[in-house]
mmCIF file of C-alpha atoms in Angstrom:
data_model
loop_
_atom_site.group_PDB
_atom_site.id
_atom_site.type_symbol
_atom_site.label_atom_id
_atom_site.label_comp_id
_atom_site.label_asym_id
_atom_site.label_seq_id
_atom_site.Cartn_x
_atom_site.Cartn_y
_atom_site.Cartn_z
ATOM 1 C CA MET A 66 103.580 117.168 57.987
ATOM 2 C CA SER A 67 103.715 116.925 54.346
ATOM 3 C CA THR A 68 102.001 120.374 52.119
ATOM 4 C CA GLN A 69 99.834 118.023 50.934
ATOM 5 C CA LEU A 70 97.836 117.286 54.501
ATOM 6 C CA PHE A 71 98.538 121.254 55.370
ATOM 7 C CA LEU A 72 96.443 122.723 52.458
ATOM 8 C CA PHE A 73 93.682 119.575 52.718
ATOM 9 C CA LEU A 74 94.104 120.075 56.533
ATOM 10 C CA CYS A 75 93.197 123.924 55.231
ATOM 11 C CA SER A 76 90.748 123.382 53.038
ATOM 12 C CA VAL A 77 89.115 121.538 55.244
ATOM 13 C CA LEU A 78 88.809 124.165 58.760
ATOM 14 C CA ILE A 79 87.803 126.164 56.527
ATOM 15 C CA ALA A 80 84.704 124.959 54.876
ATOM 16 C CA GLY A 81 84.016 123.510 59.124
ATOM 17 C CA VAL A 82 83.177 120.070 58.635
ATOM 18 C CA ILE A 83 84.558 118.225 61.331
ATOM 19 C CA ASN A 84 83.048 116.647 63.543
ATOM 20 C CA TYR A 85 84.290 114.563 67.037
ATOM 21 C CA ALA A 86 83.497 111.328 67.290
ATOM 22 C CA ASN A 87 81.257 109.973 69.914
ATOM 23 C CA GLY A 88 81.745 113.547 71.672
ATOM 24 C CA ALA A 89 84.736 112.204 74.405
ATOM 25 C CA VAL A 90 87.287 111.734 74.752
ATOM 26 C CA MET A 91 88.351 108.159 75.545
ATOM 27 C CA VAL A 92 91.327 107.152 77.517
ATOM 28 C CA ARG A 93 93.978 104.285 76.920
ATOM 29 C CA GLU A 94 96.640 103.322 80.452
ATOM 30 C CA VAL A 95 99.612 101.942 79.664
ATOM 31 C CA SER A 96 102.492 101.390 82.539
ATOM 32 C CA ALA A 97 106.013 102.467 80.336
ATOM 33 C CA GLY A 98 108.299 100.628 78.363
ATOM 34 C CA HIS A 99 105.346 98.298 76.958
ATOM 35 C CA LEU A 100 103.584 98.731 73.664
ATOM 36 C CA ALA A 101 100.555 100.986 73.468
ATOM 37 C CA GLU A 102 97.414 100.401 70.910
ATOM 38 C CA LEU A 103 95.023 103.638 70.150
ATOM 39 C CA PRO A 104 91.861 102.841 68.374
ATOM 40 C CA CYS A 105 90.266 104.813 66.186
ATOM 41 C CA LEU A 106 86.576 104.992 66.504
ATOM 42 C CA SER A 107 86.072 108.251 64.134
ATOM 43 C CA SER A 108 86.910 105.415 61.305
ATOM 44 C CA ASP A 109 83.997 103.551 60.164
ATOM 45 C CA ASP A 110 81.515 102.541 57.373
ATOM 46 C CA TYR A 111 81.193 106.044 56.323
ATOM 47 C CA HIS A 112 84.622 107.404 56.693
ATOM 48 C CA ARG A 113 88.000 105.993 56.185
ATOM 49 C CA PHE A 114 91.121 106.464 58.385
ATOM 50 C CA MET A 115 93.904 108.951 56.790
ATOM 51 C CA PHE A 116 96.238 110.388 59.696
ATOM 52 C CA TRP A 117 97.026 110.305 63.576
ATOM 53 C CA GLU A 118 97.811 113.583 65.130
ATOM 54 C CA LEU A 119 100.400 113.253 68.164
ATOM 55 C CA LYS A 120 100.280 114.861 70.993
ATOM 56 C CA ASP A 121 102.522 117.671 70.277
ATOM 57 C CA ASN A 122 99.959 118.921 67.254
ATOM 58 C CA GLN A 123 103.555 118.459 64.697
ATOM 59 C CA HIS A 124 104.393 115.328 63.547
ATOM 60 C CA ILE A 125 101.981 112.819 61.248
ATOM 61 C CA ILE A 126 101.630 109.391 60.730
ATOM 62 C CA SER A 127 99.627 108.086 57.570
ATOM 63 C CA PRO A 128 100.560 105.892 54.315
ATOM 64 C CA GLY A 129 102.920 108.808 52.491
ATOM 65 C CA ASN A 130 104.031 110.004 55.266
ATOM 66 C CA PRO A 131 107.553 108.840 56.169
ATOM 67 C CA HIS A 132 107.518 108.621 59.936
ATOM 68 C CA ASP A 133 109.763 106.035 61.958
ATOM 69 C CA SER A 134 108.399 103.127 61.706
ATOM 70 C CA GLU A 135 110.374 100.997 64.421
ATOM 71 C CA LYS A 136 108.387 103.120 67.998
ATOM 72 C CA TYR A 137 105.105 103.757 65.333
ATOM 73 C CA ASN A 138 103.056 101.310 63.817
ATOM 74 C CA TYR A 139 98.873 101.165 62.535
ATOM 75 C CA GLU A 140 96.224 99.441 60.745
ATOM 76 C CA VAL A 141 95.752 101.032 57.453
ATOM 77 C CA LEU A 142 91.427 99.224 57.986
ATOM 78 C CA THR A 143 91.213 100.184 61.392
ATOM 79 C CA GLY A 144 93.026 102.951 61.684
ATOM 80 C CA LYS A 145 94.680 101.792 65.314
ATOM 81 C CA LEU A 146 97.658 103.511 67.073
ATOM 82 C CA PHE A 147 100.710 101.091 68.081
ATOM 83 C CA ILE A 148 103.179 102.833 70.156
ATOM 84 C CA ARG A 149 105.860 100.425 70.923
ATOM 85 C CA GLY A 150 108.103 100.783 74.653
ATOM 86 C CA VAL A 151 105.878 104.546 76.273
ATOM 87 C CA SER A 152 107.492 106.529 78.309
ATOM 88 C CA THR A 153 105.983 109.085 80.487
ATOM 89 C CA ALA A 154 106.608 111.895 77.991
ATOM 90 C CA GLU A 155 104.584 110.609 75.032
ATOM 91 C CA SER A 156 101.768 111.135 77.876
ATOM 92 C CA GLY A 157 98.323 112.939 76.841
ATOM 93 C CA PHE A 158 95.966 113.750 73.378
ATOM 94 C CA TYR A 159 96.472 111.557 70.085
ATOM 95 C CA LYS A 160 94.228 112.760 66.777
ATOM 96 C CA CYS A 161 92.489 110.734 65.200
ATOM 97 C CA VAL A 162 91.682 111.995 61.564
ATOM 98 C CA SER A 163 89.783 109.891 59.206
ATOM 99 C CA ARG A 164 87.156 111.622 56.502
ATOM 100 C CA GLY A 165 83.500 110.495 54.978
ATOM 101 C CA ILE A 166 83.186 108.552 52.256
ATOM 102 C CA ALA A 167 80.047 109.846 50.309
ATOM 103 C CA ASP A 168 80.902 113.146 51.048
ATOM 104 C CA THR A 169 84.822 114.139 50.790
ATOM 105 C CA SER A 170 84.558 117.839 53.181
ATOM 106 C CA VAL A 171 83.340 115.656 55.767
ATOM 107 C CA ILE A 172 85.506 115.298 58.886
ATOM 108 C CA LYS A 173 85.445 113.082 61.442
ATOM 109 C CA ILE A 174 87.869 113.092 64.629
ATOM 110 C CA HIS A 175 88.244 111.122 67.390
ATOM 111 C CA VAL A 176 90.862 112.012 70.705
ATOM 112 C CA VAL A 177 92.323 109.543 72.959
ATOM 113 C CA GLU A 178 94.369 110.134 75.772
ATOM 114 C CA LEU A 179 97.016 107.683 76.609
ATOM 115 C CA VAL A 180 98.277 107.489 79.990
ATOM 116 C CA VAL A 181 101.315 106.297 81.212
ATOM 117 C CA ARG A 182 102.084 104.781 84.165
ATOM 118 C CA LYS A 183 105.297 103.985 86.087
ATOM 119 C CA ASP A 184 106.461 100.205 86.372
ATOM 120 C CA SER A 185 105.952 99.186 89.571
ATOM 121 C CA GLU A 186 110.142 98.169 90.700
ATOM 122 C CA ASP A 187 110.658 101.993 88.289
ATOM 123 C CA VAL A 188 109.089 103.903 91.776
ATOM 124 C CA TRP A 189 109.926 101.398 94.186
ATOM 125 C CA GLU A 190 113.717 102.089 93.397
ATOM 126 C CA ASN A 191 112.888 106.022 92.920
ATOM 127 C CA ASN A 192 110.709 107.363 94.609
ATOM 128 C CA PHE A 193 112.013 109.258 98.343
ATOM 129 C CA GLU A 194 109.562 108.766 99.940
ATOM 130 C CA THR A 195 109.435 105.067 99.287
ATOM 131 C CA ASN A 196 112.821 104.447 100.161
ATOM 132 C CA LEU A 197 112.813 106.770 102.980
ATOM 133 C CA LEU A 198 109.405 103.790 104.250
ATOM 134 C CA ARG A 199 111.464 100.845 102.823
ATOM 135 C CA SER A 200 113.993 102.326 105.081
ATOM 136 C CA MET A 201 112.278 103.149 108.246
ATOM 137 C CA ALA A 202 110.802 98.767 108.022
ATOM 138 C CA ALA A 203 114.458 97.906 107.934
ATOM 139 C CA VAL A 204 115.539 99.701 110.621
ATOM 140 C CA THR A 205 112.668 98.125 113.203
ATOM 141 C CA VAL A 206 112.785 95.399 111.995
ATOM 142 C CA ILE A 207 116.073 95.041 113.347
ATOM 143 C CA VAL A 208 115.469 97.242 116.244
ATOM 144 C CA LEU A 209 112.811 94.841 117.369
ATOM 145 C CA ALA A 210 116.188 91.601 116.491
ATOM 146 C CA VAL A 211 117.663 92.737 118.482
ATOM 147 C CA ALA A 212 115.731 93.578 120.988
ATOM 148 C CA ILE A 213 114.476 89.981 120.957
ATOM 149 C CA VAL A 214 117.499 88.990 121.792
ATOM 150 C CA LEU A 215 118.104 90.707 124.530
ATOM 151 C CA PHE A 216 115.355 89.892 126.015
ATOM 152 C CA ILE A 217 116.063 86.250 125.725
ATOM 153 C CA VAL A 218 119.454 86.413 127.137
ATOM 154 C CA ILE A 219 117.765 88.618 130.409
ATOM 155 C CA MET A 220 115.168 86.080 130.308
ATOM 156 C CA LYS A 221 118.171 83.444 130.494
ATOM 157 C CA ARG A 222 121.027 84.444 132.771
ATOM 158 C CA ARG A 223 117.802 85.403 135.441
ATOM 159 C CA LYS A 224 116.842 81.472 135.217
ATOM 160 C CA ASN A 225 120.436 81.166 135.921
ATOM 161 C CA HIS A 226 120.980 83.816 138.622
ATOM 162 C CA HIS A 227 117.930 81.713 140.614
ATOM 163 C CA PHE A 228 119.479 78.268 140.465
ATOM 164 C CA PHE A 229 122.023 79.857 141.606
ATOM 165 C CA GLU A 230 120.427 80.878 144.654
ATOM 166 C CA MET A 231 118.806 77.611 145.070
ATOM 167 C CA GLN A 232 121.944 75.959 145.673
ATOM 168 C CA GLU A 233 123.347 78.301 147.969
ATOM 169 C CA SER A 234 120.486 77.640 149.736
ATOM 170 C CA ARG A 235 120.406 74.100 149.920
ATOM 171 C CA GLU A 236 124.602 73.806 151.266
ATOM 172 C CA ASN A 237 123.972 76.874 153.915
ATOM 173 C CA SER A 238 120.653 74.241 155.204
ATOM 174 C CA PRO A 239 121.781 72.621 158.800
ATOM 175 C CA ALA A 240 119.871 70.229 158.389
ATOM 176 C CA ARG A 241 122.090 69.619 155.114
ATOM 177 C CA TYR A 242 124.983 66.280 155.399
ATOM 178 C CA ASN A 243 128.644 68.130 155.951
ATOM 179 C CA PRO A 244 131.132 66.514 156.909
ATOM 180 C CA LYS A 245 134.103 68.178 157.380
ATOM 181 C CA VAL A 246 131.894 69.404 160.564
ATOM 182 C CA GLN A 247 133.064 66.538 163.304
ATOM 183 C CA ASN A 248 130.134 65.715 165.615
ATOM 184 C CA VAL A 249 131.462 65.818 169.305
ATOM 185 C CA PRO A 250 130.071 63.051 172.317
ATOM 186 C CA SER A 251 128.551 65.500 174.827
ATOM 187 C CA THR A 252 130.084 65.013 178.577
ATOM 188 C CA GLU A 253 126.853 64.174 181.271
ATOM 189 C CA VAL A 254 128.080 65.805 185.234
ATOM 190 C CA PRO A 255 126.696 63.914 188.103
ATOM 191 C CA THR A 256 124.898 64.599 190.540
ATOM 192 C CA SER A 257 124.434 63.427 193.703
ATOM 193 C CA VAL A 258 120.556 62.080 194.374
ATOM 194 C CA GLU A 259 120.363 63.657 197.188
ATOM 195 C CA SER A 260 122.003 67.482 195.577
ATOM 196 C CA ARG A 261 119.167 67.288 193.001
ATOM 197 C CA GLY A 262 116.558 65.366 194.735
ATOM 198 C CA ILE A 263 114.362 63.067 194.308
ATOM 199 C CA ASP A 264 110.515 64.078 192.831
ATOM 200 C CA ASN A 265 108.208 60.604 194.278
ATOM 201 C CA VAL A 266 108.821 61.675 197.653
ATOM 202 C CA ALA A 267 107.171 57.592 198.637
ATOM 203 C CA MET A 268 110.692 56.787 196.795
ATOM 204 C CA ASP A 269 112.763 58.357 198.653
ATOM 205 C CA VAL A 270 114.530 55.874 200.761
ATOM 206 C CA ASP A 271 117.919 55.489 202.449
ATOM 207 C CA PHE A 272 118.377 52.273 200.592
ATOM 208 C CA PRO A 273 122.457 51.169 202.173
ATOM 209 C CA LYS A 274 120.392 51.162 205.858
ATOM 210 C CA VAL A 275 117.380 48.951 204.400
ATOM 211 C CA PHE A 276 120.893 46.689 203.213
ATOM 212 C CA LYS A 277 122.546 46.083 206.673
ATOM 213 C CA LEU A 278 119.601 45.748 208.503
ATOM 214 C CA MET A 279 118.494 43.074 206.296
ATOM 215 C CA GLN A 280 122.734 41.458 206.829
ATOM 216 C CA LYS A 281 121.671 41.381 210.669
ATOM 217 C CA GLU A 282 118.235 40.738 210.283
ATOM 218 C CA GLN A 283 119.852 36.545 208.901
ATOM 219 C CA ALA A 284 123.268 37.047 210.720
ATOM 220 C CA ILE A 285 120.925 36.029 214.306
ATOM 221 C CA PRO A 286 120.634 32.444 214.345
#
């Protein structure tokens, strides 16, 4: 910080004429690695932009004060501050200080809170809980895939086993023709009429005797 700015701030503090713009802190959220734009609401028609005080209260960004031009830049008229490639370490409160045009003893300050969020890809890669959940999800998918494959294999085996059982039952069925089996002709055992008898009593006639009687009758003249 230059000696002139230091003396000016001391004189302002002694005078005690300091106003805060809007009385509230503005919040700006930016993703890590992106460009942050911090507006200076203390610079208006009655106040002229003087400098930005960084969050560490040790660095001043102002005209005529050396600073890292590749990192920081600002608009002279509006006082808007640009910070390139912000990181989470740069999160904090930034103060934009403006001085009265008509009354130079009047100081107006606007406070902006810079909130730098981690990039979603970095969070995904570096967060332990996220990595744990991702690993559990991968294991779950693998287990489900293996279970589905095993289920399909078991169902196919059951179908094949059932098919083979049906084939064996058809082959062992007695109605199926088997060329290896030879039909043995059945032999009938002759039985005499006398031994078996005749069921119908009216038909129980001695035919030989009847034939002999008929021949004798024909032989007589």
